[in-house]
Coordinates of C-alpha atoms and ligand atoms in Angstrom, one line a residue:
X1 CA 0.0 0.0 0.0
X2 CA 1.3 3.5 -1.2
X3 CA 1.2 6.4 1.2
X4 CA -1.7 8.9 1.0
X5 CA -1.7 12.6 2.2
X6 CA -5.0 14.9 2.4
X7 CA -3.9 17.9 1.0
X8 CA -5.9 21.0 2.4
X9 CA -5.6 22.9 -1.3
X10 CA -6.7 20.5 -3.3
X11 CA -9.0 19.2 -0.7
X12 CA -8.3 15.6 -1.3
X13 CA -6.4 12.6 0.0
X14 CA -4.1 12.0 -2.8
X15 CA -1.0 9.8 -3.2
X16 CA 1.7 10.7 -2.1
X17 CA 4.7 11.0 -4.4
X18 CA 8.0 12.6 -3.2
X19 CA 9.8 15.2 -5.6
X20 CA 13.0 13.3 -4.7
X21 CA 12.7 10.1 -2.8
X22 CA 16.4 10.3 -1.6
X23 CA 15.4 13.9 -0.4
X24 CA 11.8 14.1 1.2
X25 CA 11.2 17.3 2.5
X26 CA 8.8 18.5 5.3
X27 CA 8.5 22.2 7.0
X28 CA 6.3 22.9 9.9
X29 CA 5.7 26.1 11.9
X30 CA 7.0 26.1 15.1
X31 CA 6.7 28.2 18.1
X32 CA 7.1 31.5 18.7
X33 CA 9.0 31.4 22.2
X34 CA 7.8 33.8 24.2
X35 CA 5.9 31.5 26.8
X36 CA 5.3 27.9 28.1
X37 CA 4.2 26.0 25.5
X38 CA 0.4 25.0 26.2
X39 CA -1.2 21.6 25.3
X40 CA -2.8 22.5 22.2
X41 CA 0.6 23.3 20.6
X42 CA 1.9 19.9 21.5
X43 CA -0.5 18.6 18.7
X44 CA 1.6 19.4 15.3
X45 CA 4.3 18.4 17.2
X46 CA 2.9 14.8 17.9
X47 CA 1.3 14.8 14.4
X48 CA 3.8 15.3 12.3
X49 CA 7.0 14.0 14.7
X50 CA 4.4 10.4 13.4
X51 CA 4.7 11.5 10.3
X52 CA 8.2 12.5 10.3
X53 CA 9.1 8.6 12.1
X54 CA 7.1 6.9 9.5
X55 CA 8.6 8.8 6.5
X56 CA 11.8 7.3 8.0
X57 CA 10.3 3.8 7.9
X58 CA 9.1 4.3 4.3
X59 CA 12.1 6.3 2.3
X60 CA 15.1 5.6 5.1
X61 CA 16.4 7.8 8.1
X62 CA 19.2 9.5 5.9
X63 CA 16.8 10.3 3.4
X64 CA 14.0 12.8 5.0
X65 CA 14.8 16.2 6.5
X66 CA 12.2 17.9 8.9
X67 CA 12.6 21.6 9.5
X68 CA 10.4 23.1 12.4
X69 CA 11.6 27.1 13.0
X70 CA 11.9 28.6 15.9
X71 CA 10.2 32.3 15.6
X72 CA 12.5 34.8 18.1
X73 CA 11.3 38.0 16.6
X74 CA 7.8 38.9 17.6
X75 CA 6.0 41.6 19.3
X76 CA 4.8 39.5 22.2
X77 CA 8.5 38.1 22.3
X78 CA 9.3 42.0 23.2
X79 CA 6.6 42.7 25.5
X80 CA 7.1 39.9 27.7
X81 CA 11.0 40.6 27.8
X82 CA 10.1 44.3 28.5
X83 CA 7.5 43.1 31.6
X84 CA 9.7 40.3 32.9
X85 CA 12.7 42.0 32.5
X86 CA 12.6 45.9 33.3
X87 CA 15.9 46.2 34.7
X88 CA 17.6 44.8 31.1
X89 CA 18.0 46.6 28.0
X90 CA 15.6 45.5 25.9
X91 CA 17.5 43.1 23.5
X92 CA 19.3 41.5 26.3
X93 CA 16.2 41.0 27.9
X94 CA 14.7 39.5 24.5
X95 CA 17.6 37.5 24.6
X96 CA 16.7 35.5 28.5
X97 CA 12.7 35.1 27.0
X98 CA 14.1 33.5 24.1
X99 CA 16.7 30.9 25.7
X100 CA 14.7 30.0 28.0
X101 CA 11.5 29.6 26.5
X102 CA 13.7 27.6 23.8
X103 CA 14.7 25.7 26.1
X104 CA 12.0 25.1 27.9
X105 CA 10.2 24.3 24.2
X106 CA 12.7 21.3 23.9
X107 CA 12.2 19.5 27.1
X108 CA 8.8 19.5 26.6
X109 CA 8.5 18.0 23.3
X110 CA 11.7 15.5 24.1
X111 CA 9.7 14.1 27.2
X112 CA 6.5 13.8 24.2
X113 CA 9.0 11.5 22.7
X114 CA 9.1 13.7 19.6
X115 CA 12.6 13.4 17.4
X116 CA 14.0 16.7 17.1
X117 CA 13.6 17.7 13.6
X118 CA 16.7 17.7 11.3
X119 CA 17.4 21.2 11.5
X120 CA 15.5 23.9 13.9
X121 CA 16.6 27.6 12.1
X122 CA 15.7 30.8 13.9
X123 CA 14.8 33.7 12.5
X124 CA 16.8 35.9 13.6
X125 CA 20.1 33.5 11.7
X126 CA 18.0 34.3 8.4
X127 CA 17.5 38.4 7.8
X128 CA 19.5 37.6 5.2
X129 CA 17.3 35.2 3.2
X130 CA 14.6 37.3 4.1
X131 CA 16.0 40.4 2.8
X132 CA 16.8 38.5 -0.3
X133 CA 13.0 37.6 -0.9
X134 CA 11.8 41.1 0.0
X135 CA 14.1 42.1 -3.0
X136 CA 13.3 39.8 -5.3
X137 CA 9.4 41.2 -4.7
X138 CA 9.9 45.1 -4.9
X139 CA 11.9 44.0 -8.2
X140 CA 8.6 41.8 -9.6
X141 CA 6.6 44.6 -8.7
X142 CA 4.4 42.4 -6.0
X143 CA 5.8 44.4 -3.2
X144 CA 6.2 48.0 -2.9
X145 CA 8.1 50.3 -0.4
X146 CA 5.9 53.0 1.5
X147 CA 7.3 55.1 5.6
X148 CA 9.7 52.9 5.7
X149 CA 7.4 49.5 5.6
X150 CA 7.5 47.1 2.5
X151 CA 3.8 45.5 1.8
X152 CA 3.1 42.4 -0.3
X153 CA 0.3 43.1 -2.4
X154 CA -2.4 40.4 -3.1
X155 CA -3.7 42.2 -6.3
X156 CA -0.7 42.3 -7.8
X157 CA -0.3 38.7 -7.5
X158 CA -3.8 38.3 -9.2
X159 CA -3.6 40.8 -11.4
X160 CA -0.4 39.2 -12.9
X161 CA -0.8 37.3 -15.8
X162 CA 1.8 34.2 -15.3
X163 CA 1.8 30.9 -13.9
X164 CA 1.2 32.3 -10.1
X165 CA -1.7 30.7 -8.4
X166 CA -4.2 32.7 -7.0
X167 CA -4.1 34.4 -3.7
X168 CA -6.9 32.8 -1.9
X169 CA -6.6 29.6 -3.5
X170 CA -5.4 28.0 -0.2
X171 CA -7.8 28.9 2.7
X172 CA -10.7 29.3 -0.4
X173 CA -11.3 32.7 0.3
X174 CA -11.9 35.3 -2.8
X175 CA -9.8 38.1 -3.0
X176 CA -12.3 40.3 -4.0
X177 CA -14.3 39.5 -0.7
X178 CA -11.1 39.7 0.8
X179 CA -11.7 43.5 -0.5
X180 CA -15.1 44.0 0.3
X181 CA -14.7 43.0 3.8
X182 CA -11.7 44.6 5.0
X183 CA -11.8 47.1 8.1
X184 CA -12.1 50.8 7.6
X185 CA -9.4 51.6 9.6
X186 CA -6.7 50.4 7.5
X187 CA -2.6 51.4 8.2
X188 CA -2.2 54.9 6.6
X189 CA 1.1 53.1 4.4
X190 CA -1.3 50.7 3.1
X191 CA -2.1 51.1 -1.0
X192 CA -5.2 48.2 0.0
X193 CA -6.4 47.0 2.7
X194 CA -5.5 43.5 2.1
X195 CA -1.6 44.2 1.8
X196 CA 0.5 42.8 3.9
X197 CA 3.5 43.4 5.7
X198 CA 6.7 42.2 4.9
X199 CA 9.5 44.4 6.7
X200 CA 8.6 47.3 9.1
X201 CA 10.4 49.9 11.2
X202 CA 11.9 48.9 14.2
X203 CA 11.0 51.2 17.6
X204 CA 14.1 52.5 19.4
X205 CA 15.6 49.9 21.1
X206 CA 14.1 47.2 19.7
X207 CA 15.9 44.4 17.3
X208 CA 16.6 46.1 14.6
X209 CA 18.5 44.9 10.9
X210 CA 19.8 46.8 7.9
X211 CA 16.3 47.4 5.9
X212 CA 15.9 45.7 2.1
X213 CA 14.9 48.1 -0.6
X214 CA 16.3 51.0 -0.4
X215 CA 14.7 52.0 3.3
X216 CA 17.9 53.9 5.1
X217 CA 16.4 53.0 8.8
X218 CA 16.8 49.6 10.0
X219 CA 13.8 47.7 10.5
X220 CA 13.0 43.9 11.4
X221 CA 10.6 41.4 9.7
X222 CA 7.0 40.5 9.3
X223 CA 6.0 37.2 11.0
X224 CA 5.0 35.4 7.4
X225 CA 8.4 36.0 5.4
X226 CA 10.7 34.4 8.0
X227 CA 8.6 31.0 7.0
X228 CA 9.2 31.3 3.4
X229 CA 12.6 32.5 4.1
X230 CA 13.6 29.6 6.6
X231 CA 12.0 26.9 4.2
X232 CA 13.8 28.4 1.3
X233 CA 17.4 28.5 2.8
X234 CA 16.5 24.7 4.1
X235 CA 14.7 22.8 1.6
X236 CA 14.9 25.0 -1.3
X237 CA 12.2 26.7 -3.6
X238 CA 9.7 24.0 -3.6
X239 CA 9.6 21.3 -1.4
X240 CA 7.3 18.3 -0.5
X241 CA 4.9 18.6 2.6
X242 CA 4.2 21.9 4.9
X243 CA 2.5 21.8 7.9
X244 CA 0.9 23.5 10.9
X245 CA -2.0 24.0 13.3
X246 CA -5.6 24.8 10.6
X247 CA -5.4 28.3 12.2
X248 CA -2.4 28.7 10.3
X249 CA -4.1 28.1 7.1
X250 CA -5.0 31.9 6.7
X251 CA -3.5 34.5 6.8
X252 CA -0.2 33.0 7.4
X253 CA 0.5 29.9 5.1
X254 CA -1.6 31.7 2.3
X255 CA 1.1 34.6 2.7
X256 CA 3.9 32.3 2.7
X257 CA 2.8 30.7 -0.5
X258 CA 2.4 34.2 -2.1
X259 CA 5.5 35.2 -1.1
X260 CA 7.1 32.3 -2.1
X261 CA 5.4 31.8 -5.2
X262 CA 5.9 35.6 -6.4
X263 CA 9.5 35.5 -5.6
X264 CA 10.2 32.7 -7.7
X265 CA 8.1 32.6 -10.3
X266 CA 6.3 29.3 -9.4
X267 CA 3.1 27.8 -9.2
X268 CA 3.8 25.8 -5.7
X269 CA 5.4 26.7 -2.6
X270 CA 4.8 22.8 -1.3
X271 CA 3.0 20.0 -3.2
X272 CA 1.1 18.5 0.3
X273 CA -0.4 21.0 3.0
X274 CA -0.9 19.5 5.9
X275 CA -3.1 21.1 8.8
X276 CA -4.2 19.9 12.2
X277 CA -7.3 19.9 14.2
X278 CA -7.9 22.1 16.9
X279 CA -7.7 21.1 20.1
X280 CA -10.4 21.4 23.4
X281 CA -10.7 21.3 27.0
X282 CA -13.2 19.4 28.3
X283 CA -15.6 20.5 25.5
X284 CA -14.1 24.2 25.6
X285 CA -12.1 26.1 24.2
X286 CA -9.0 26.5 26.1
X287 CA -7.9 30.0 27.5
X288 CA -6.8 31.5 30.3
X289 CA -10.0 34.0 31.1
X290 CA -11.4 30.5 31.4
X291 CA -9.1 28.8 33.6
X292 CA -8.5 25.8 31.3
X293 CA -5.5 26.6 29.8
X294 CA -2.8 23.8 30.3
X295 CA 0.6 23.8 29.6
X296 CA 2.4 20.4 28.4
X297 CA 4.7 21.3 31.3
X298 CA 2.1 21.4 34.1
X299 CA 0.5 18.0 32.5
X300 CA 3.9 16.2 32.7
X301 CA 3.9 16.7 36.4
X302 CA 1.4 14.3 36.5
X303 CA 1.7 11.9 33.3
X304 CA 4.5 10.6 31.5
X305 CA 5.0 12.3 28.2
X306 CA 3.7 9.0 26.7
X307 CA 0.8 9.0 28.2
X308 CA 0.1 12.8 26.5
X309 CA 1.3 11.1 23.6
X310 CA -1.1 8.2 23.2
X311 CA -3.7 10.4 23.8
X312 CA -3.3 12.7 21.6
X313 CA -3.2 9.9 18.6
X314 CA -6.6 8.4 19.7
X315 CA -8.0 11.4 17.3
X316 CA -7.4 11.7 14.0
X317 CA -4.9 14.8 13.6
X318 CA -7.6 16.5 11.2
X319 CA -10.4 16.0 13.5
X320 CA -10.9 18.4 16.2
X321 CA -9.6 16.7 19.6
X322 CA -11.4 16.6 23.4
X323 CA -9.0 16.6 25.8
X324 CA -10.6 15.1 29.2
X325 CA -9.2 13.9 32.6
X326 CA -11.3 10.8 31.7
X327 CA -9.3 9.9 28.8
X328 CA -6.1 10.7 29.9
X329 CA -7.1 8.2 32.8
X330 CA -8.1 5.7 29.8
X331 CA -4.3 6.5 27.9
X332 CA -2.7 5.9 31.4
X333 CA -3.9 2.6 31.6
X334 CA -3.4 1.3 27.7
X335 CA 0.2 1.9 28.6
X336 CA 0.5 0.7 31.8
X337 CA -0.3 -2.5 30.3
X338 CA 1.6 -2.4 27.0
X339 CA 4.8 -1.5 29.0
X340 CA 4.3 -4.4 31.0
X341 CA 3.4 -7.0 28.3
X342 CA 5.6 -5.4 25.8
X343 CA 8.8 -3.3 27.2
X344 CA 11.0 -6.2 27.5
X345 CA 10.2 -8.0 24.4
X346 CA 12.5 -8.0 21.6
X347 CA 10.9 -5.6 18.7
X348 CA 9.6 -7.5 15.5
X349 CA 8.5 -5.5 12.4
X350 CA 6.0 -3.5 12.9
X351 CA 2.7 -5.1 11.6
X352 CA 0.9 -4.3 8.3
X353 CA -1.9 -4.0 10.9
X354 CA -0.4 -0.6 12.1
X355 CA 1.6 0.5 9.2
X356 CA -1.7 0.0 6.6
X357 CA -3.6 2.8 8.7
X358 CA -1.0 5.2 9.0
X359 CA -0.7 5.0 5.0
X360 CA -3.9 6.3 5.1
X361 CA -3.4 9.8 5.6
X362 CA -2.2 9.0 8.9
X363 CA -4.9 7.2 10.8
X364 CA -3.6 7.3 14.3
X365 CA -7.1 5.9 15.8
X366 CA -7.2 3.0 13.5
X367 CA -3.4 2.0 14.1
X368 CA -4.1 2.5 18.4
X369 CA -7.2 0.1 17.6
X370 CA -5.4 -2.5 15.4
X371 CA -2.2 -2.4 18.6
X372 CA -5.4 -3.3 21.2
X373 CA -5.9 -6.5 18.8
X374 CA -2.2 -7.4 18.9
X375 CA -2.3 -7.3 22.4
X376 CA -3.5 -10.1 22.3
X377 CA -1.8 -12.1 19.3
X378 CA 1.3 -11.1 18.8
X379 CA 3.3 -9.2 21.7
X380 CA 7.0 -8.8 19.6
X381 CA 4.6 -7.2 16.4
X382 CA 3.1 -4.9 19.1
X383 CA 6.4 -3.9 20.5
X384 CA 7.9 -3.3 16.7
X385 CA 4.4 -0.9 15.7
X386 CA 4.5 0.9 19.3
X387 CA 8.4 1.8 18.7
X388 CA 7.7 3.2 15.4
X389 CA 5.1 5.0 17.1
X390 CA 7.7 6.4 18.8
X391 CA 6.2 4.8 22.0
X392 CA 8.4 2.2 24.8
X393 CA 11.6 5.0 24.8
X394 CA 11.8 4.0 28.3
X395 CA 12.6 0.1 30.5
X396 CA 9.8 -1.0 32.3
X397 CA 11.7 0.0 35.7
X398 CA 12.1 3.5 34.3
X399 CA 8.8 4.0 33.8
X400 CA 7.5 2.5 36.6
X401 CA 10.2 4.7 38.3
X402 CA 8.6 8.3 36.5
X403 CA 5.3 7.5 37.6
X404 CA 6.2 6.6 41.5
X405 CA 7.7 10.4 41.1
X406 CA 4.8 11.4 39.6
X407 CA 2.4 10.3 42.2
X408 CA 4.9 10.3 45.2
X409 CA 4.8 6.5 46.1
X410 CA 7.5 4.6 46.0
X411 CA 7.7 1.1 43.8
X412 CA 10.5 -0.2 46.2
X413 CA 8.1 0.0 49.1
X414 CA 5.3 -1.1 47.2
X415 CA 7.3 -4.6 45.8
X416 CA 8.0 -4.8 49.5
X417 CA 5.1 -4.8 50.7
X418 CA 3.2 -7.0 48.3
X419 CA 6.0 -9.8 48.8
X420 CA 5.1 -9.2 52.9
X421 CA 1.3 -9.8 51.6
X422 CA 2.4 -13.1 49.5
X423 CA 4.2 -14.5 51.7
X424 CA 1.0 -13.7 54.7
X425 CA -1.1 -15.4 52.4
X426 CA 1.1 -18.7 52.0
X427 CA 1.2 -18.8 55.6
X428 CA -2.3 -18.4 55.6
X429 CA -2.9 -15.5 57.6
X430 CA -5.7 -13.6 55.6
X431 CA -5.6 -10.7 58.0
X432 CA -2.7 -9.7 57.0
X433 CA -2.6 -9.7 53.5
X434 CA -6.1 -8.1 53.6
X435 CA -4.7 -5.5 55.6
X436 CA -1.4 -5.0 53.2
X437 CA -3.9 -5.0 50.3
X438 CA -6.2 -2.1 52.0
X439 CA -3.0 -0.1 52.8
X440 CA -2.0 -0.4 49.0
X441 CA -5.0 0.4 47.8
X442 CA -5.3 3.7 50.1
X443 CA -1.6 4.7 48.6
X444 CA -3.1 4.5 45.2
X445 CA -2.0 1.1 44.4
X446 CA -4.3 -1.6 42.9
X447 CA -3.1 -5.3 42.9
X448 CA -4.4 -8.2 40.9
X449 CA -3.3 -11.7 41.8
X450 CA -2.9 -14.1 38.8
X451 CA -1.3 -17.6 38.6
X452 CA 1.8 -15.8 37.5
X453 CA 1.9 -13.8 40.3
X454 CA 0.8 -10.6 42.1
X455 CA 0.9 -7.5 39.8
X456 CA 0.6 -3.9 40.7
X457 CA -0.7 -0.5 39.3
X458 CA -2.0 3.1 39.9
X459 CA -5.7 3.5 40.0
X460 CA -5.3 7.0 40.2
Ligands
LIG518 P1 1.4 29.5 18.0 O1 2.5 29.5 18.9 O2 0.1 30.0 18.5 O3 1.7 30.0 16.6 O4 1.1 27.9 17.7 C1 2.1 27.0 17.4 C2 1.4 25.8 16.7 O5 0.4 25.2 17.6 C3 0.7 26.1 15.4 O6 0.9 25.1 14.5 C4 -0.8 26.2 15.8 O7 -1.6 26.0 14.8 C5 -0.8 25.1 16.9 N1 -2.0 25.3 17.8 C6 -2.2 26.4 18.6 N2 -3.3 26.2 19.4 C7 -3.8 25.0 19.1 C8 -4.9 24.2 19.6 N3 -5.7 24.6 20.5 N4 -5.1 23.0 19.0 C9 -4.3 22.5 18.1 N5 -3.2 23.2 17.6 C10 -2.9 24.4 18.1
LIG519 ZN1 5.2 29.5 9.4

């Protein structure tokens, strides 16, 4: 069975055939690192880390590269510097927000068990490449220069009569709605309201770069150029799959294909877009006025990364996704068992079981159903599919170990204590074990006596 991709332009699942099958290529937005990630962002980087690990199984490890930016110029990036910090100047200040939400970013997604992708650019390593683009638009005529700002305009892309594709042809918008719609209180710069910008003045003291076209004060970059600038510099003109979160659909990826597109004369940007569902906390939309906003860090206090993991592939990426206690409890549980039945088993291949669904524009809940079935029929197939899941990264005493530290209880004392309750019972002394058994189950601990043995878990 042949890969298939559901490709938001074209609005159908479609084969999927590599431009160069020694060199697949993927881009995906990543985060702007002003602040702890939150758990809704965790999902492209679950997605497509599955897509990225079974790309690897299908064309070879050496031959896919993954680039995920990292966006360290933004507005939000300076206020939060300027209210955390207010004793810094302002760069250095941006400077501490950005390492350590970085950082912060990467421990997160590691402990997701997400690959890091093959190269992570910033933007601010690629002024130059963006520079370069702005150019190359002024000189097309799709861009044009006014106080100091450079704006990419859409009807200049439409009205040109080439091989562009139309702006709006992405998120299936029409340009002249676009028009008719726009807010009155358009930017004074602005020639239409539906420009965009691509380069604007810096405020003193803020990050500022030698200005493209001509503008003699220095200035930094619009949020959508660094994408196309980043992919460019990476994976070159026109590359294979690009991917994000569907509220990156407009106005962001359809102004990275314009860009793109206008710059160099080309009718694609990327030949698959990918986009996510969004993602919900028990049934509502997460935000802070709410008080349901969750970060991945806060949830990993509580649950292996796994278990965030699993859960999060029960739903098919395009489908929107509830995220519930209930089914975390549910997640907690399925792995529980697979890392005891599984963890310690020599891998086999993974099954066609597994593998077949994933093919299909990445089926996550059909694969998670087909490992329940080899559960029971074929534990080395199982361990093979859940590795390529990018699941069992840990020994079954590791994890055992993360979540004693996650609920405070310790596994030593517990294995102690049931081997005090085995051997009561072998001596026939009910009392006691019953008693051993009550004090388990009030530290959390649920036991279940088999002919194997006695075998322990969290009933949280
Ligand atoms: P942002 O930092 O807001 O640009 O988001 C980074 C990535 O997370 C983008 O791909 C977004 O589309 C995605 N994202 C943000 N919020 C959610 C959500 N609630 N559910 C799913 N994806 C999200
Ligand atoms: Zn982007």
């Amino acid at each position: 069975m042949e890969l298939r991709l559901y490709d938001t332009l074209t609005k159908e699942k479609r084969p999927f055939q590599p431009l160069d099958a020694k060199n697949v290529r993927m881009y995906v937005c990543g985060p702007t690192v002003y602040d702890f990630a939150h758990i809704g962002n965790a999902r492209p980087v679950i997605v497509f880390d599955v897509l990225f690990r079974l790309l690897r199984h299908l064309y070879g490890e050496a031959h896919v590269k993954y680039v995920r930016n990292i966006t360290d110029v933004d507005d939000k990036i300076n206020d939060r510097a300027a209210r955390d910090f207010p004793g810094l100047p302002l760069n250095e200040a941006i400077r501490k927000v950005t390492e350590q939400t970085g950082k912060q970013f990467h421990a997160d997604v590691d402990a997701l068990g997400a690959l890091r992708p093959s190269v992570e650019p910033r933007a601010t390593e690629h002024i130059g490449e963006m520079r370069g683009i702005i150019e190359k638009l002024v000189a097309g005529g799709f861009a044009y220069v006014a106080e100091d700002h450079v704006l990419f305009s859409p009807q200049a892309m439409n009205a040109a009569n080439s091989t562009l594709p139309r702006y709006g042809a992405l998120s299936k918008r029409s340009l002249d709605e676009m028009i008719a719609g726009a807010r009155v209180d358009v930017a004074p710069y602005k020639r239409d309201a539906t420009d965009f910008v691509l380069w604007k003045p810096s405020k003193p003291g803020e990050p500022s770069w030698p200005s493209p076209a001509g503008i003699k004060a220095e200035g930094r970059p619009g949020w959508h150029v660094e994408c196309s600038a980043m992919a460019w510099k990476h994976l070159g003109k026109h590359f294979d799959i690009h991917g994000g979160g569907i509220d990156l659909v407009f106005p962001h990826h359809e102004n990275e294909v314009a860009q793109t597109c206008c710059a160099f004369h080309q009718q694609r940007m990327a030949n698959y877009w990918m986009h996510n569902g969004f993602l919900q906390v028990e049934s509502e939309k997460m935000s802070k006025s709410l008080g349901n906003f969750v970060t991945i860090h806060e949830l990993l206090a509580d649950w292996p990364g796994e278990v965030l993991r699993l859960n999060m592939l029960k739903t098919h990426y395009r489908s929107p996704i509830d995220w519930t206690m209930k089914s975390l409890e549910e997640s907690a549980k399925t792995l529980d068992d697979w890392y005891r039945v599984a963890a310690d088993v020599e891998p086999g291949k993974p099954a066609a079981s597994v593998v077949e669904p994933l093919l299909d524009d990445l089926n996550t809940s059909l694969a998670i159903a087909a490992l329940h079935s080899l559960r029971n029929s074929d534990v080395s197939a199982l361990a093979g599919s859940l590795r390529l899941l990018g699941f069992l990264s840990e020994s079954v005493a590791q994890w055992e170990g993360r979540k004693q530290q996650a609920s405070g209880v310790d596994a030593k004392e517990v294995e102690r204590l049931i081997s005090e309750r085995t051997a009561a019972r072998a001596r026939k002394d009910f009392r006691e074990s019953d008693r051993i058994r009550d004090l388990l189950a009030a530290m959390g601990v649920a036991i279940k006596d088999s002919k194997e043995g006695t075998t322990w878990e969290f009933s949280r």
